[in-house]
C-alpha cells in the first residue's frame, strides 16, 4: 500500500521597495509572491516551512528587477488556478516589460474578446505578483484600475519599468 505524501510549502519574506514580499514554493517551483495587505491572500494552513535558501534565485532576480537590471524573469512557476485563470496568467507573461494592455486586449489575446470581466477577475487572483505581471493591465481609457497590492504599488511598478526603459533605474519609493 502506498501513502500519499504532501509536498512541503517553503516560504520566506524579503524586503523590497514596495514593502515586504512573501514567497512560497513547492518542489522548487514558485507558487506565490504576495505583498503585505494584499487582497486575495491565500489561506495560511500553518504548514509552511521557512527556508530562505530555497529562494536564492528568486530573490536575486527580484533584487535585479528592482535595481533596474532585469526585465524578464526566469523562475519555475506553479500557479494554482482554473484552466481559464492559467490562460490569463500566461497571457500576462506576454505583456512586454514597461508596456500595458487593457483588459479587453488581454481578453482578446487569451481567445475570448467578450471575457473582459472574467479576465479582470482572473487577473486579480494572480498568485505570483510582479513575476506574472498583473500590474501591467489597465483600464480601456488608460487609467489605473484595481490591483490586489494597491494602486500605489501598481503605479510604482509601472513607473519603475518606464524609468528602466528610459535608463533611469532606482528603487526608491515614496509613500507607504
mmCIF file of C-alpha atoms in Angstrom:
data_model
loop_
_atom_site.group_PDB
_atom_site.id
_atom_site.type_symbol
_atom_site.label_atom_id
_atom_site.label_comp_id
_atom_site.label_asym_id
_atom_site.label_seq_id
_atom_site.Cartn_x
_atom_site.Cartn_y
_atom_site.Cartn_z
ATOM 1 C CA UNK A 1 0.000 0.000 0.000
ATOM 2 C CA UNK A 2 1.258 3.458 -0.865
ATOM 3 C CA UNK A 3 0.543 6.514 1.165
ATOM 4 C CA UNK A 4 0.033 9.939 -0.293
ATOM 5 C CA UNK A 5 2.647 12.476 0.617
ATOM 6 C CA UNK A 6 2.100 16.182 0.700
ATOM 7 C CA UNK A 7 4.862 18.353 -0.652
ATOM 8 C CA UNK A 8 6.203 20.921 1.759
ATOM 9 C CA UNK A 9 5.370 24.545 1.123
ATOM 10 C CA UNK A 10 8.512 26.576 1.687
ATOM 11 C CA UNK A 11 8.307 30.277 2.452
ATOM 12 C CA UNK A 12 10.341 33.373 3.077
ATOM 13 C CA UNK A 13 9.735 37.104 3.228
ATOM 14 C CA UNK A 14 12.034 39.607 1.569
ATOM 15 C CA UNK A 15 12.190 43.374 1.661
ATOM 16 C CA UNK A 16 11.529 45.374 -1.487
ATOM 17 C CA UNK A 17 10.966 49.000 -2.456
ATOM 18 C CA UNK A 18 7.193 48.315 -2.364
ATOM 19 C CA UNK A 19 7.264 46.636 1.026
ATOM 20 C CA UNK A 20 7.732 43.063 2.221
ATOM 21 C CA UNK A 21 7.139 40.297 -0.327
ATOM 22 C CA UNK A 22 6.191 36.822 0.868
ATOM 23 C CA UNK A 23 7.344 33.996 -1.393
ATOM 24 C CA UNK A 24 6.067 30.417 -1.369
ATOM 25 C CA UNK A 25 7.283 27.408 -3.318
ATOM 26 C CA UNK A 26 6.622 23.697 -3.668
ATOM 27 C CA UNK A 27 9.143 21.272 -5.157
ATOM 28 C CA UNK A 28 11.391 24.091 -6.381
ATOM 29 C CA UNK A 29 8.599 25.955 -8.190
ATOM 30 C CA UNK A 30 7.335 29.358 -7.090
ATOM 31 C CA UNK A 31 3.671 29.146 -6.082
ATOM 32 C CA UNK A 32 3.181 32.600 -4.615
ATOM 33 C CA UNK A 33 4.532 36.112 -4.417
ATOM 34 C CA UNK A 34 2.334 38.245 -2.191
ATOM 35 C CA UNK A 35 2.561 41.772 -0.814
ATOM 36 C CA UNK A 36 1.682 42.932 2.674
ATOM 37 C CA UNK A 37 -2.031 43.789 2.969
ATOM 38 C CA UNK A 38 -2.723 42.333 -0.478
ATOM 39 C CA UNK A 39 -6.253 41.376 -1.472
ATOM 40 C CA UNK A 40 -6.967 37.683 -2.040
ATOM 41 C CA UNK A 41 -4.166 36.339 0.112
ATOM 42 C CA UNK A 42 -4.090 32.549 0.283
ATOM 43 C CA UNK A 43 -5.267 30.870 3.446
ATOM 44 C CA UNK A 44 -2.296 30.021 5.637
ATOM 45 C CA UNK A 45 -2.898 26.453 6.725
ATOM 46 C CA UNK A 46 0.065 26.592 9.068
ATOM 47 C CA UNK A 47 2.005 24.072 7.012
ATOM 48 C CA UNK A 48 4.624 26.458 5.640
ATOM 49 C CA UNK A 49 8.277 25.854 6.377
ATOM 50 C CA UNK A 50 10.627 28.869 6.480
ATOM 51 C CA UNK A 51 13.594 28.347 4.133
ATOM 52 C CA UNK A 52 15.275 31.473 2.765
ATOM 53 C CA UNK A 53 17.967 29.468 0.949
ATOM 54 C CA UNK A 54 15.337 27.790 -1.258
ATOM 55 C CA UNK A 55 14.533 31.180 -2.791
ATOM 56 C CA UNK A 56 18.075 32.307 -3.636
ATOM 57 C CA UNK A 57 17.449 32.566 -7.406
ATOM 58 C CA UNK A 58 14.066 34.270 -6.995
ATOM 59 C CA UNK A 59 15.461 36.808 -4.522
ATOM 60 C CA UNK A 60 18.422 37.539 -6.805
ATOM 61 C CA UNK A 61 16.091 38.107 -9.753
ATOM 62 C CA UNK A 62 13.733 40.318 -7.743
ATOM 63 C CA UNK A 63 16.711 42.344 -6.497
ATOM 64 C CA UNK A 64 17.925 42.771 -10.081
ATOM 65 C CA UNK A 65 14.392 43.732 -11.226
ATOM 66 C CA UNK A 66 14.085 46.426 -8.556
ATOM 67 C CA UNK A 67 17.609 47.678 -9.345
ATOM 68 C CA UNK A 68 16.606 48.050 -12.996
ATOM 69 C CA UNK A 69 18.960 45.305 -14.182
ATOM 70 C CA UNK A 70 16.358 42.639 -15.089
ATOM 71 C CA UNK A 71 13.342 42.870 -17.378
ATOM 72 C CA UNK A 72 12.455 39.176 -17.825
ATOM 73 C CA UNK A 73 12.203 36.653 -15.026
ATOM 74 C CA UNK A 74 13.405 33.070 -15.408
ATOM 75 C CA UNK A 75 11.785 31.354 -12.442
ATOM 76 C CA UNK A 76 9.996 27.983 -12.462
ATOM 77 C CA UNK A 77 6.341 28.696 -11.654
ATOM 78 C CA UNK A 78 3.431 26.618 -10.388
ATOM 79 C CA UNK A 79 0.345 28.804 -10.256
ATOM 80 C CA UNK A 80 -2.731 27.032 -8.924
ATOM 81 C CA UNK A 81 -5.960 28.029 -10.645
ATOM 82 C CA UNK A 82 -8.600 27.075 -13.155
ATOM 83 C CA UNK A 83 -7.701 26.442 -16.790
ATOM 84 C CA UNK A 84 -9.062 29.881 -17.700
ATOM 85 C CA UNK A 85 -7.111 31.605 -14.912
ATOM 86 C CA UNK A 86 -3.906 29.894 -16.025
ATOM 87 C CA UNK A 87 -4.548 31.061 -19.625
ATOM 88 C CA UNK A 88 -4.958 34.626 -18.378
ATOM 89 C CA UNK A 89 -1.806 34.383 -16.252
ATOM 90 C CA UNK A 90 0.096 33.031 -19.255
ATOM 91 C CA UNK A 91 -1.221 35.998 -21.227
ATOM 92 C CA UNK A 92 0.064 38.359 -18.544
ATOM 93 C CA UNK A 93 3.548 36.947 -19.050
ATOM 94 C CA UNK A 94 3.361 38.008 -22.708
ATOM 95 C CA UNK A 95 2.889 41.694 -21.870
ATOM 96 C CA UNK A 96 6.275 43.259 -22.623
ATOM 97 C CA UNK A 97 8.227 44.889 -19.807
ATOM 98 C CA UNK A 98 7.295 48.544 -19.461
ATOM 99 C CA UNK A 99 4.124 48.232 -21.549
ATOM 100 C CA UNK A 100 0.474 47.964 -20.597
ATOM 101 C CA UNK A 101 -2.541 46.206 -22.076
ATOM 102 C CA UNK A 102 -6.185 46.862 -21.369
ATOM 103 C CA UNK A 103 -8.405 44.112 -20.011
ATOM 104 C CA UNK A 104 -10.007 43.945 -23.475
ATOM 105 C CA UNK A 105 -6.616 43.457 -25.142
ATOM 106 C CA UNK A 106 -5.767 40.697 -22.701
ATOM 107 C CA UNK A 107 -9.171 39.061 -23.236
ATOM 108 C CA UNK A 108 -8.571 39.106 -26.986
ATOM 109 C CA UNK A 109 -5.127 37.578 -26.569
ATOM 110 C CA UNK A 110 -6.449 34.731 -24.425
ATOM 111 C CA UNK A 111 -9.070 33.968 -27.059
ATOM 112 C CA UNK A 112 -12.303 35.436 -25.701
ATOM 113 C CA UNK A 113 -12.918 39.088 -26.567
ATOM 114 C CA UNK A 114 -16.155 39.102 -24.550
ATOM 115 C CA UNK A 115 -14.469 37.952 -21.347
ATOM 116 C CA UNK A 116 -13.137 41.306 -20.082
ATOM 117 C CA UNK A 117 -14.718 40.939 -16.647
ATOM 118 C CA UNK A 118 -13.634 37.312 -16.285
ATOM 119 C CA UNK A 119 -10.123 38.349 -17.327
ATOM 120 C CA UNK A 120 -10.209 41.064 -14.675
ATOM 121 C CA UNK A 121 -11.265 38.576 -12.005
ATOM 122 C CA UNK A 122 -8.547 36.093 -13.044
ATOM 123 C CA UNK A 123 -6.001 38.924 -13.090
ATOM 124 C CA UNK A 124 -6.991 39.825 -9.542
ATOM 125 C CA UNK A 125 -6.455 36.229 -8.404
ATOM 126 C CA UNK A 126 -2.933 36.004 -9.809
ATOM 127 C CA UNK A 127 -0.928 34.281 -7.039
ATOM 128 C CA UNK A 128 2.510 35.332 -8.326
ATOM 129 C CA UNK A 129 2.586 39.134 -8.475
ATOM 130 C CA UNK A 130 5.361 41.041 -10.261
ATOM 131 C CA UNK A 131 6.821 37.934 -11.935
ATOM 132 C CA UNK A 132 3.423 37.251 -13.531
ATOM 133 C CA UNK A 133 2.930 40.966 -14.230
ATOM 134 C CA UNK A 134 -0.730 41.645 -13.461
ATOM 135 C CA UNK A 135 0.275 45.244 -12.711
ATOM 136 C CA UNK A 136 0.621 45.813 -16.485
ATOM 137 C CA UNK A 137 -3.144 45.630 -17.078
ATOM 138 C CA UNK A 138 -5.013 48.932 -17.110
ATOM 139 C CA UNK A 139 -8.468 50.246 -17.925
ATOM 140 C CA UNK A 140 -9.569 50.757 -21.530
ATOM 141 C CA UNK A 141 -9.219 54.529 -21.109
ATOM 142 C CA UNK A 142 -5.627 54.184 -19.852
ATOM 143 C CA UNK A 143 -6.396 54.666 -16.162
ATOM 144 C CA UNK A 144 -5.035 52.520 -13.391
ATOM 145 C CA UNK A 145 -7.693 50.152 -12.167
ATOM 146 C CA UNK A 146 -7.828 47.598 -9.365
ATOM 147 C CA UNK A 147 -4.697 45.916 -8.158
ATOM 148 C CA UNK A 148 -4.581 43.420 -5.301
ATOM 149 C CA UNK A 149 -1.426 45.038 -3.940
ATOM 150 C CA UNK A 150 -2.964 48.526 -4.045
ATOM 151 C CA UNK A 151 -2.980 51.181 -6.741
ATOM 152 C CA UNK A 152 0.030 52.944 -5.208
ATOM 153 C CA UNK A 153 2.135 49.815 -5.752
ATOM 154 C CA UNK A 154 0.760 49.330 -9.271
ATOM 155 C CA UNK A 155 1.685 52.924 -10.130
ATOM 156 C CA UNK A 156 5.142 52.451 -8.614
ATOM 157 C CA UNK A 157 5.790 49.246 -10.582
ATOM 158 C CA UNK A 158 4.649 50.767 -13.887
ATOM 159 C CA UNK A 159 6.684 53.922 -13.272
ATOM 160 C CA UNK A 160 9.714 51.817 -12.315
ATOM 161 C CA UNK A 161 9.516 49.844 -15.555
ATOM 162 C CA UNK A 162 9.145 53.004 -17.648
ATOM 163 C CA UNK A 163 12.127 54.561 -15.867
ATOM 164 C CA UNK A 164 14.206 51.438 -16.536
ATOM 165 C CA UNK A 165 13.319 51.609 -20.237
ATOM 166 C CA UNK A 166 14.415 55.256 -20.251
ATOM 167 C CA UNK A 167 17.656 54.316 -18.489
ATOM 168 C CA UNK A 168 16.722 55.869 -15.157
ATOM 169 C CA UNK A 169 16.707 52.974 -12.691
ATOM 170 C CA UNK A 170 16.255 53.266 -8.975
ATOM 171 C CA UNK A 171 14.470 51.571 -6.148
ATOM 172 C CA UNK A 172 13.269 54.499 -4.042
ATOM 173 C CA UNK A 173 9.603 54.545 -3.186
ATOM 174 C CA UNK A 174 7.685 57.448 -1.821
ATOM 175 C CA UNK A 175 4.715 56.987 0.475
ATOM 176 C CA UNK A 176 3.995 53.672 2.128
#
